[in-house]
Amino acid sequence: MIKTDIIIIGAGPVGLFAVFEAGLMKLRCHIIDVISSPGGQLTELYPKKPIYDIPGYPKILAGKLIDNLLEQAKPFKPGFTLGERADSLKKKGEFFEITTNMGTKLQGKVVFIAGGLGSMEPRKPKIDSITNYERKGIEFYVKDPETYLDKKISISGGGDSALDWAIYFSEKCKNPINLIHRSKSFRANNDSVDKIFELKKAGKLNLYLDSEVVSVDGKNDYLYSLLIKDRNETKYNLETDCWFPLFGLVPKLGPLGNWGLDIEKNAIKVDNTNNYSTNIKGIFAIGDINTYVGKLKLILCGFHEATLAVHGAYKIIHPDKKKTLKYTTIQGVTGFD
C-alpha cells in the first residue's frame, strides 16, 4: 500500500505543478498515469511543439516545459505509478483508496483528478491479428528507446510524436528506419519535416508516403513483417523487428465515470468558488478534465486551479491547523528530507 497526502491522477503539466504547490505547504503527493512517462499529451503527442502562453516564456517547447515542471517538483520527492490506470475508488474512514488496473493500491486523504481530457489510450489501427503481437514487436509507446537501437524499426504516423521518434532512431540506429504515412503531407513542426527529408536523402530513413500498413505477420509468436499498400494499390513487404503505430491518443473518461462524480459532457463538474472541489468531499478536479461556468482549457488556467485546490486540500488534511500564505520570495523552496 502506497500512502500519501494527495493522490494525483494525471502526470500532465497541471498534475506536476500541483506537486510543487502541495510541497510548498508540506503536503506529499503520489501521481498515477496510464502513460508510461510524465508529461501527458505534451510528451506523447507534441514534445517539440512550441507553446507561447506560459508566463515568463515567450516560447517554450512542450517537452522542455515538462522537464522544467519535473525539476520544479523534484525537491518535494513525488512518487510515480506510471503505465497504470486508476480503476477503482473506495472511501475507508477518512482515507480514499485507489486501486490501479495492475493491482497497485494507494491511500490518501485527498484525490486530485488532473487527467487532462481523461484516460489517454492509444489510437490503434484496425488490423486483424494486431493484438497477437502487442508487446511482441508492436508497441504504442516508446518506453525505453535504448533497447531498440539494434533492431529494424518501422514507425507509422504523420504527427510530431511519430516524426520526433523517427528522427531520434534514424540518428541512433545502425539500420535505416521505415517511416510510413498515409498522406503526402505531415501534421508536424516544419523543422521536423525538413529533418525527415534530410535523413531520407542521407539513406538513414526509408519514407513511404501515401501508404499504410494493411496487415502484420509474425514468426515464433513475434512480429516479423508488415504489409504496406500505397494509393496505387502497390504492396510492399517490410521485414521489421518492431512497429510503432503512433497515431495519437484517444481521450476516455474511463473508470472515473463510475466513481459517483457529477459528470457533464464527459467532463467533471466542479465548484470554482470552492477550490475546484467536486460533489465528493476530498476529491478535486483540475485542468482540462473539469468544467464550470467560464471554463477555459488552457495550461495556465490549470496552474491556477491546481494552486487553489491545494489550499482546499490542506484544510481537509489538516483541519485543525491554520496555514498562512507566505510568498516564495520570503520562505524560499524547502524540499522534503
Coordinates of C-alpha atoms in Angstrom, one line a residue:
M1 CA 0.0 0.0 0.0
I2 CA 1.4 3.4 -1.0
K3 CA 0.4 6.1 1.5
T4 CA 0.5 9.8 0.8
D5 CA -1.4 13.1 1.5
I6 CA -2.7 13.7 -2.1
I7 CA -3.2 11.1 -4.8
I8 CA -2.9 12.9 -8.2
I9 CA -4.4 11.2 -11.2
G10 CA -2.6 12.5 -14.3
A11 CA 1.1 13.3 -14.8
G12 CA 0.5 16.2 -17.3
P13 CA 1.6 19.8 -16.6
V14 CA -1.3 20.6 -14.2
G15 CA -0.7 17.5 -12.1
L16 CA 3.0 18.1 -12.0
F17 CA 2.5 21.8 -10.9
A18 CA 0.1 20.6 -8.2
V19 CA 3.0 18.6 -6.7
F20 CA 5.1 21.8 -6.4
E21 CA 2.2 23.8 -4.9
A22 CA 1.5 21.0 -2.4
G23 CA 5.1 20.8 -1.5
L24 CA 5.2 24.4 -0.5
M25 CA 2.5 23.5 2.0
K26 CA 4.4 20.4 3.2
L27 CA 1.9 18.0 1.6
R28 CA 3.3 14.9 -0.1
C29 CA 1.9 13.7 -3.5
H30 CA 1.9 10.5 -5.5
I31 CA 1.0 10.6 -9.2
I32 CA -0.8 7.9 -11.3
D33 CA -0.8 7.9 -15.1
V34 CA -1.7 5.4 -17.7
I35 CA 1.1 6.8 -19.9
S36 CA 4.5 5.3 -19.1
S37 CA 6.3 8.7 -18.8
P38 CA 5.4 12.0 -17.2
G39 CA 4.0 14.8 -19.3
G40 CA 0.7 13.6 -20.6
Q41 CA -0.1 14.8 -24.2
L42 CA 2.8 17.2 -24.2
T43 CA 5.4 14.4 -24.2
E44 CA 3.3 11.8 -26.0
L45 CA 1.9 13.9 -28.9
Y46 CA 4.0 17.0 -29.4
P47 CA 7.2 17.3 -27.3
K48 CA 8.8 19.6 -29.9
K49 CA 5.7 21.9 -30.3
P50 CA 6.2 25.5 -29.2
I51 CA 3.9 26.9 -26.5
Y52 CA 3.5 30.7 -26.4
D53 CA 1.2 31.4 -23.4
I54 CA 3.2 30.2 -20.4
P55 CA 4.0 33.3 -18.2
G56 CA 7.7 34.3 -18.4
Y57 CA 8.4 32.2 -21.5
P58 CA 7.8 34.0 -24.8
K59 CA 8.2 30.5 -26.4
I60 CA 8.9 27.1 -24.8
L61 CA 8.8 23.6 -26.3
A62 CA 6.2 21.3 -24.8
G63 CA 8.8 18.7 -23.8
K64 CA 11.0 21.4 -22.2
L65 CA 8.1 22.7 -20.2
I66 CA 7.6 19.2 -18.7
D67 CA 11.3 18.9 -18.0
N68 CA 11.1 22.2 -16.1
L69 CA 8.0 21.2 -14.1
L70 CA 9.7 17.9 -13.1
E71 CA 12.7 19.9 -11.9
Q72 CA 10.5 22.3 -10.0
A73 CA 8.7 19.4 -8.3
K74 CA 11.9 17.4 -7.6
P75 CA 12.6 18.9 -4.1
F76 CA 9.2 17.5 -2.9
K77 CA 10.0 13.9 -4.0
P78 CA 6.7 12.9 -5.6
G79 CA 6.0 9.2 -6.1
F80 CA 5.0 7.9 -9.5
T81 CA 3.0 5.0 -10.6
L82 CA 3.2 5.1 -14.4
G83 CA 1.8 2.9 -17.1
E84 CA -1.2 2.0 -14.9
R85 CA -4.8 3.3 -14.9
A86 CA -6.7 4.3 -11.8
D87 CA -9.5 1.8 -11.8
S88 CA -11.4 1.8 -8.5
L89 CA -12.0 4.2 -5.7
K90 CA -13.2 3.4 -2.2
K91 CA -13.6 5.5 0.9
K92 CA -12.2 3.9 4.0
G93 CA -12.8 6.2 7.0
E94 CA -11.0 9.4 6.4
F95 CA -9.0 8.0 3.5
F96 CA -9.6 7.3 -0.2
E97 CA -8.2 4.1 -1.5
I98 CA -7.4 3.8 -5.2
T99 CA -6.5 0.5 -7.0
T100 CA -5.0 0.5 -10.4
N101 CA -5.6 -1.9 -13.3
M102 CA -2.3 -3.6 -12.3
G103 CA -3.4 -4.1 -8.7
T104 CA -1.3 -1.3 -7.1
K105 CA -3.1 0.3 -4.1
L106 CA -2.7 3.9 -3.0
Q107 CA -4.2 5.6 0.0
G108 CA -4.6 9.4 0.7
K109 CA -6.9 11.8 2.4
V110 CA -7.4 13.8 -0.8
V111 CA -7.6 13.0 -4.5
F112 CA -6.8 15.4 -7.4
I113 CA -8.1 14.4 -10.8
A114 CA -5.8 16.1 -13.3
G115 CA -6.2 13.7 -16.2
G116 CA -6.4 16.2 -19.0
L117 CA -9.2 15.0 -21.3
G118 CA -9.4 11.7 -19.4
S119 CA -7.6 8.4 -19.6
M120 CA -5.5 8.8 -22.8
E121 CA -5.4 5.5 -24.7
P122 CA -3.5 4.8 -27.9
R123 CA -5.4 5.1 -31.2
K124 CA -4.9 1.6 -32.6
P125 CA -5.1 0.7 -36.3
K126 CA -7.9 -1.6 -37.3
I127 CA -5.8 -4.6 -38.5
D128 CA -6.7 -8.2 -38.0
S129 CA -4.3 -10.1 -35.6
I130 CA -2.7 -6.9 -34.3
T131 CA -3.4 -7.9 -30.7
N132 CA -1.4 -11.1 -31.3
Y133 CA 1.8 -9.0 -31.5
E134 CA 1.2 -6.3 -28.9
R135 CA 4.2 -6.1 -26.7
K136 CA 5.7 -8.7 -29.0
G137 CA 7.0 -6.3 -31.6
I138 CA 4.1 -3.9 -31.7
E139 CA 4.2 -1.0 -29.2
F140 CA 2.1 2.1 -28.9
Y141 CA 4.6 4.0 -26.7
V142 CA 8.4 4.2 -26.9
K143 CA 9.1 3.3 -23.3
D144 CA 12.9 2.6 -23.3
P145 CA 14.4 3.7 -26.6
E146 CA 17.9 2.3 -25.9
T147 CA 16.5 -1.2 -26.2
Y148 CA 15.6 -0.7 -29.8
L149 CA 18.8 0.7 -31.3
D150 CA 20.0 -2.6 -32.8
K151 CA 16.6 -3.5 -34.3
K152 CA 14.8 -2.9 -37.6
I153 CA 12.3 -0.2 -36.7
S154 CA 9.1 0.9 -38.5
I155 CA 7.0 3.9 -37.4
S156 CA 3.6 4.9 -38.7
G157 CA 2.2 8.4 -38.3
G158 CA 2.5 11.9 -39.5
G159 CA 2.4 14.0 -36.4
D160 CA 5.0 15.4 -34.1
S161 CA 5.4 12.2 -32.0
A162 CA 5.9 10.0 -35.0
L163 CA 8.5 12.3 -36.6
D164 CA 10.3 13.0 -33.4
W165 CA 10.9 9.3 -32.8
A166 CA 11.7 8.7 -36.5
I167 CA 14.4 11.4 -36.2
Y168 CA 15.7 10.0 -32.9
F169 CA 16.1 6.4 -34.1
S170 CA 17.4 7.4 -37.6
E171 CA 20.3 9.2 -35.9
K172 CA 21.0 6.5 -33.3
C173 CA 20.4 3.2 -35.1
K174 CA 22.6 1.1 -37.4
N175 CA 19.7 0.2 -39.7
P176 CA 17.6 2.7 -41.7
I177 CA 14.2 3.5 -40.1
N178 CA 10.9 2.9 -42.0
L179 CA 8.5 5.8 -41.7
I180 CA 5.0 5.1 -43.1
H181 CA 2.4 7.9 -43.5
R182 CA -0.9 7.7 -45.3
S183 CA -0.7 11.2 -46.7
K184 CA 1.8 13.2 -48.7
S185 CA 1.9 16.0 -46.1
F186 CA 2.7 15.9 -42.4
R187 CA 1.0 17.5 -39.4
A188 CA 4.2 18.2 -37.6
N189 CA 6.7 21.0 -36.9
N190 CA 8.2 22.3 -40.1
D191 CA 11.8 21.8 -38.8
S192 CA 11.0 18.1 -38.1
V193 CA 9.6 17.7 -41.6
D194 CA 12.7 19.2 -43.1
K195 CA 14.8 16.9 -41.0
I196 CA 12.9 13.8 -42.2
F197 CA 13.7 14.6 -45.8
E198 CA 17.4 15.2 -44.9
L199 CA 17.6 11.8 -43.3
K200 CA 15.9 10.2 -46.3
K201 CA 18.5 11.8 -48.6
A202 CA 21.3 10.6 -46.3
G203 CA 20.0 7.0 -46.5
K204 CA 19.1 6.8 -42.8
L205 CA 15.4 6.7 -43.3
N206 CA 13.0 4.9 -45.8
L207 CA 10.0 7.1 -46.4
Y208 CA 6.6 5.6 -47.5
L209 CA 4.1 8.3 -48.2
D210 CA 0.5 7.8 -49.3
S211 CA 0.9 4.4 -47.7
E212 CA -0.4 2.4 -44.8
V213 CA 0.1 -0.9 -43.1
V214 CA -2.7 -3.3 -44.0
S215 CA -1.6 -6.5 -42.3
V216 CA 1.1 -7.9 -40.0
D217 CA 2.8 -11.2 -39.8
G218 CA 5.0 -12.9 -37.3
K219 CA 7.5 -15.7 -36.7
N220 CA 7.8 -17.7 -33.5
D221 CA 5.0 -15.6 -31.9
Y222 CA 6.9 -12.4 -32.5
L223 CA 6.3 -9.7 -35.2
Y224 CA 8.3 -10.3 -38.3
S225 CA 6.9 -8.2 -41.2
L226 CA 4.5 -5.6 -42.3
L227 CA 2.5 -5.5 -45.5
I228 CA 2.2 -1.9 -46.8
K229 CA -0.1 -0.7 -49.5
D230 CA 0.1 2.7 -51.3
R231 CA -2.6 4.7 -53.1
N232 CA -1.9 2.8 -56.4
E233 CA -2.6 -0.5 -54.7
T234 CA 1.1 -1.4 -54.8
K235 CA 2.1 -3.6 -51.9
Y236 CA 5.4 -3.9 -50.1
N237 CA 6.6 -6.4 -47.5
L238 CA 8.9 -4.9 -44.9
E239 CA 10.8 -7.0 -42.5
T240 CA 10.7 -5.4 -39.1
D241 CA 11.5 -6.2 -35.5
C242 CA 9.3 -3.6 -34.0
W243 CA 6.5 -1.4 -35.3
F244 CA 5.3 1.8 -33.5
P245 CA 1.9 2.9 -34.8
L246 CA 1.9 6.5 -33.4
F247 CA -1.5 7.8 -34.3
G248 CA -2.1 9.8 -31.2
L249 CA -4.2 9.2 -28.1
V250 CA -7.9 8.8 -27.6
P251 CA -9.4 10.6 -24.5
K252 CA -11.7 8.5 -22.5
L253 CA -13.2 9.3 -19.0
G254 CA -12.8 5.6 -18.3
P255 CA -13.4 4.2 -14.8
L256 CA -13.6 7.7 -13.4
G257 CA -17.1 7.9 -14.8
N258 CA -18.2 5.2 -12.3
W259 CA -17.0 6.9 -9.2
G260 CA -20.1 8.8 -8.4
L261 CA -18.8 12.1 -9.7
D262 CA -21.1 14.7 -11.2
I263 CA -20.3 14.4 -15.0
E264 CA -21.4 16.8 -17.7
K265 CA -20.4 16.2 -21.4
N266 CA -17.5 13.9 -20.5
A267 CA -16.1 16.4 -18.0
I268 CA -16.2 16.6 -14.2
K269 CA -18.3 19.4 -12.8
V270 CA -16.6 21.4 -10.1
D271 CA -17.3 24.3 -7.8
N272 CA -15.0 27.1 -8.8
T273 CA -16.0 29.1 -5.8
N274 CA -14.7 26.3 -3.5
N275 CA -11.2 25.5 -4.8
Y276 CA -12.5 23.3 -7.8
S277 CA -14.0 20.7 -5.5
T278 CA -16.2 18.0 -6.9
N279 CA -19.5 16.8 -5.5
I280 CA -17.5 14.3 -3.4
K281 CA -15.7 16.0 -0.5
G282 CA -11.9 15.4 -0.7
I283 CA -11.9 15.0 -4.5
F284 CA -10.9 17.9 -6.6
A285 CA -10.7 18.1 -10.5
I286 CA -8.2 20.5 -12.1
G287 CA -7.2 21.1 -15.7
D288 CA -8.9 20.2 -18.9
I289 CA -10.9 17.4 -17.2
N290 CA -13.1 19.7 -15.2
T291 CA -16.0 22.0 -16.3
Y292 CA -17.6 25.1 -14.7
V293 CA -19.1 28.4 -16.0
G294 CA -16.4 30.3 -17.8
K295 CA -14.0 27.4 -18.1
L296 CA -11.0 27.9 -20.4
K297 CA -9.0 24.9 -21.4
L298 CA -5.5 26.5 -21.1
I299 CA -2.5 25.2 -19.2
L300 CA -2.0 28.4 -17.3
C301 CA -5.7 28.2 -16.1
G302 CA -4.9 24.7 -14.9
F303 CA -2.0 26.0 -12.9
H304 CA -4.3 28.5 -11.2
E305 CA -6.8 25.7 -10.4
A306 CA -4.1 23.5 -9.0
T307 CA -2.9 26.2 -6.7
L308 CA -6.4 26.8 -5.2
A309 CA -7.1 23.1 -5.0
V310 CA -4.0 22.6 -2.9
H311 CA -5.3 25.2 -0.4
G312 CA -8.6 23.3 -0.3
A313 CA -6.8 20.0 0.3
Y314 CA -4.8 21.5 3.2
K315 CA -7.9 22.3 5.1
I316 CA -9.1 18.7 4.7
I317 CA -5.7 17.1 5.6
H318 CA -5.0 19.4 8.5
P319 CA -8.4 20.7 9.7
D320 CA -7.0 21.9 13.0
K321 CA -4.2 23.9 11.5
K322 CA -4.3 27.4 10.0
K323 CA -2.0 27.8 7.1
T324 CA -0.7 31.3 6.4
L325 CA 0.2 32.1 2.8
K326 CA 3.8 33.1 2.5
Y327 CA 5.4 34.2 -0.7
T328 CA 8.2 32.1 -2.1
T329 CA 10.3 35.2 -2.2
I330 CA 10.1 35.2 1.6
Q331 CA 10.0 31.5 2.6
G332 CA 12.0 30.1 -0.3
V333 CA 11.5 26.5 -1.5
T334 CA 12.4 23.9 1.1
G335 CA 12.0 20.3 -0.1
F336 CA 11.5 17.1 1.9
D337 CA 14.4 15.4 3.6

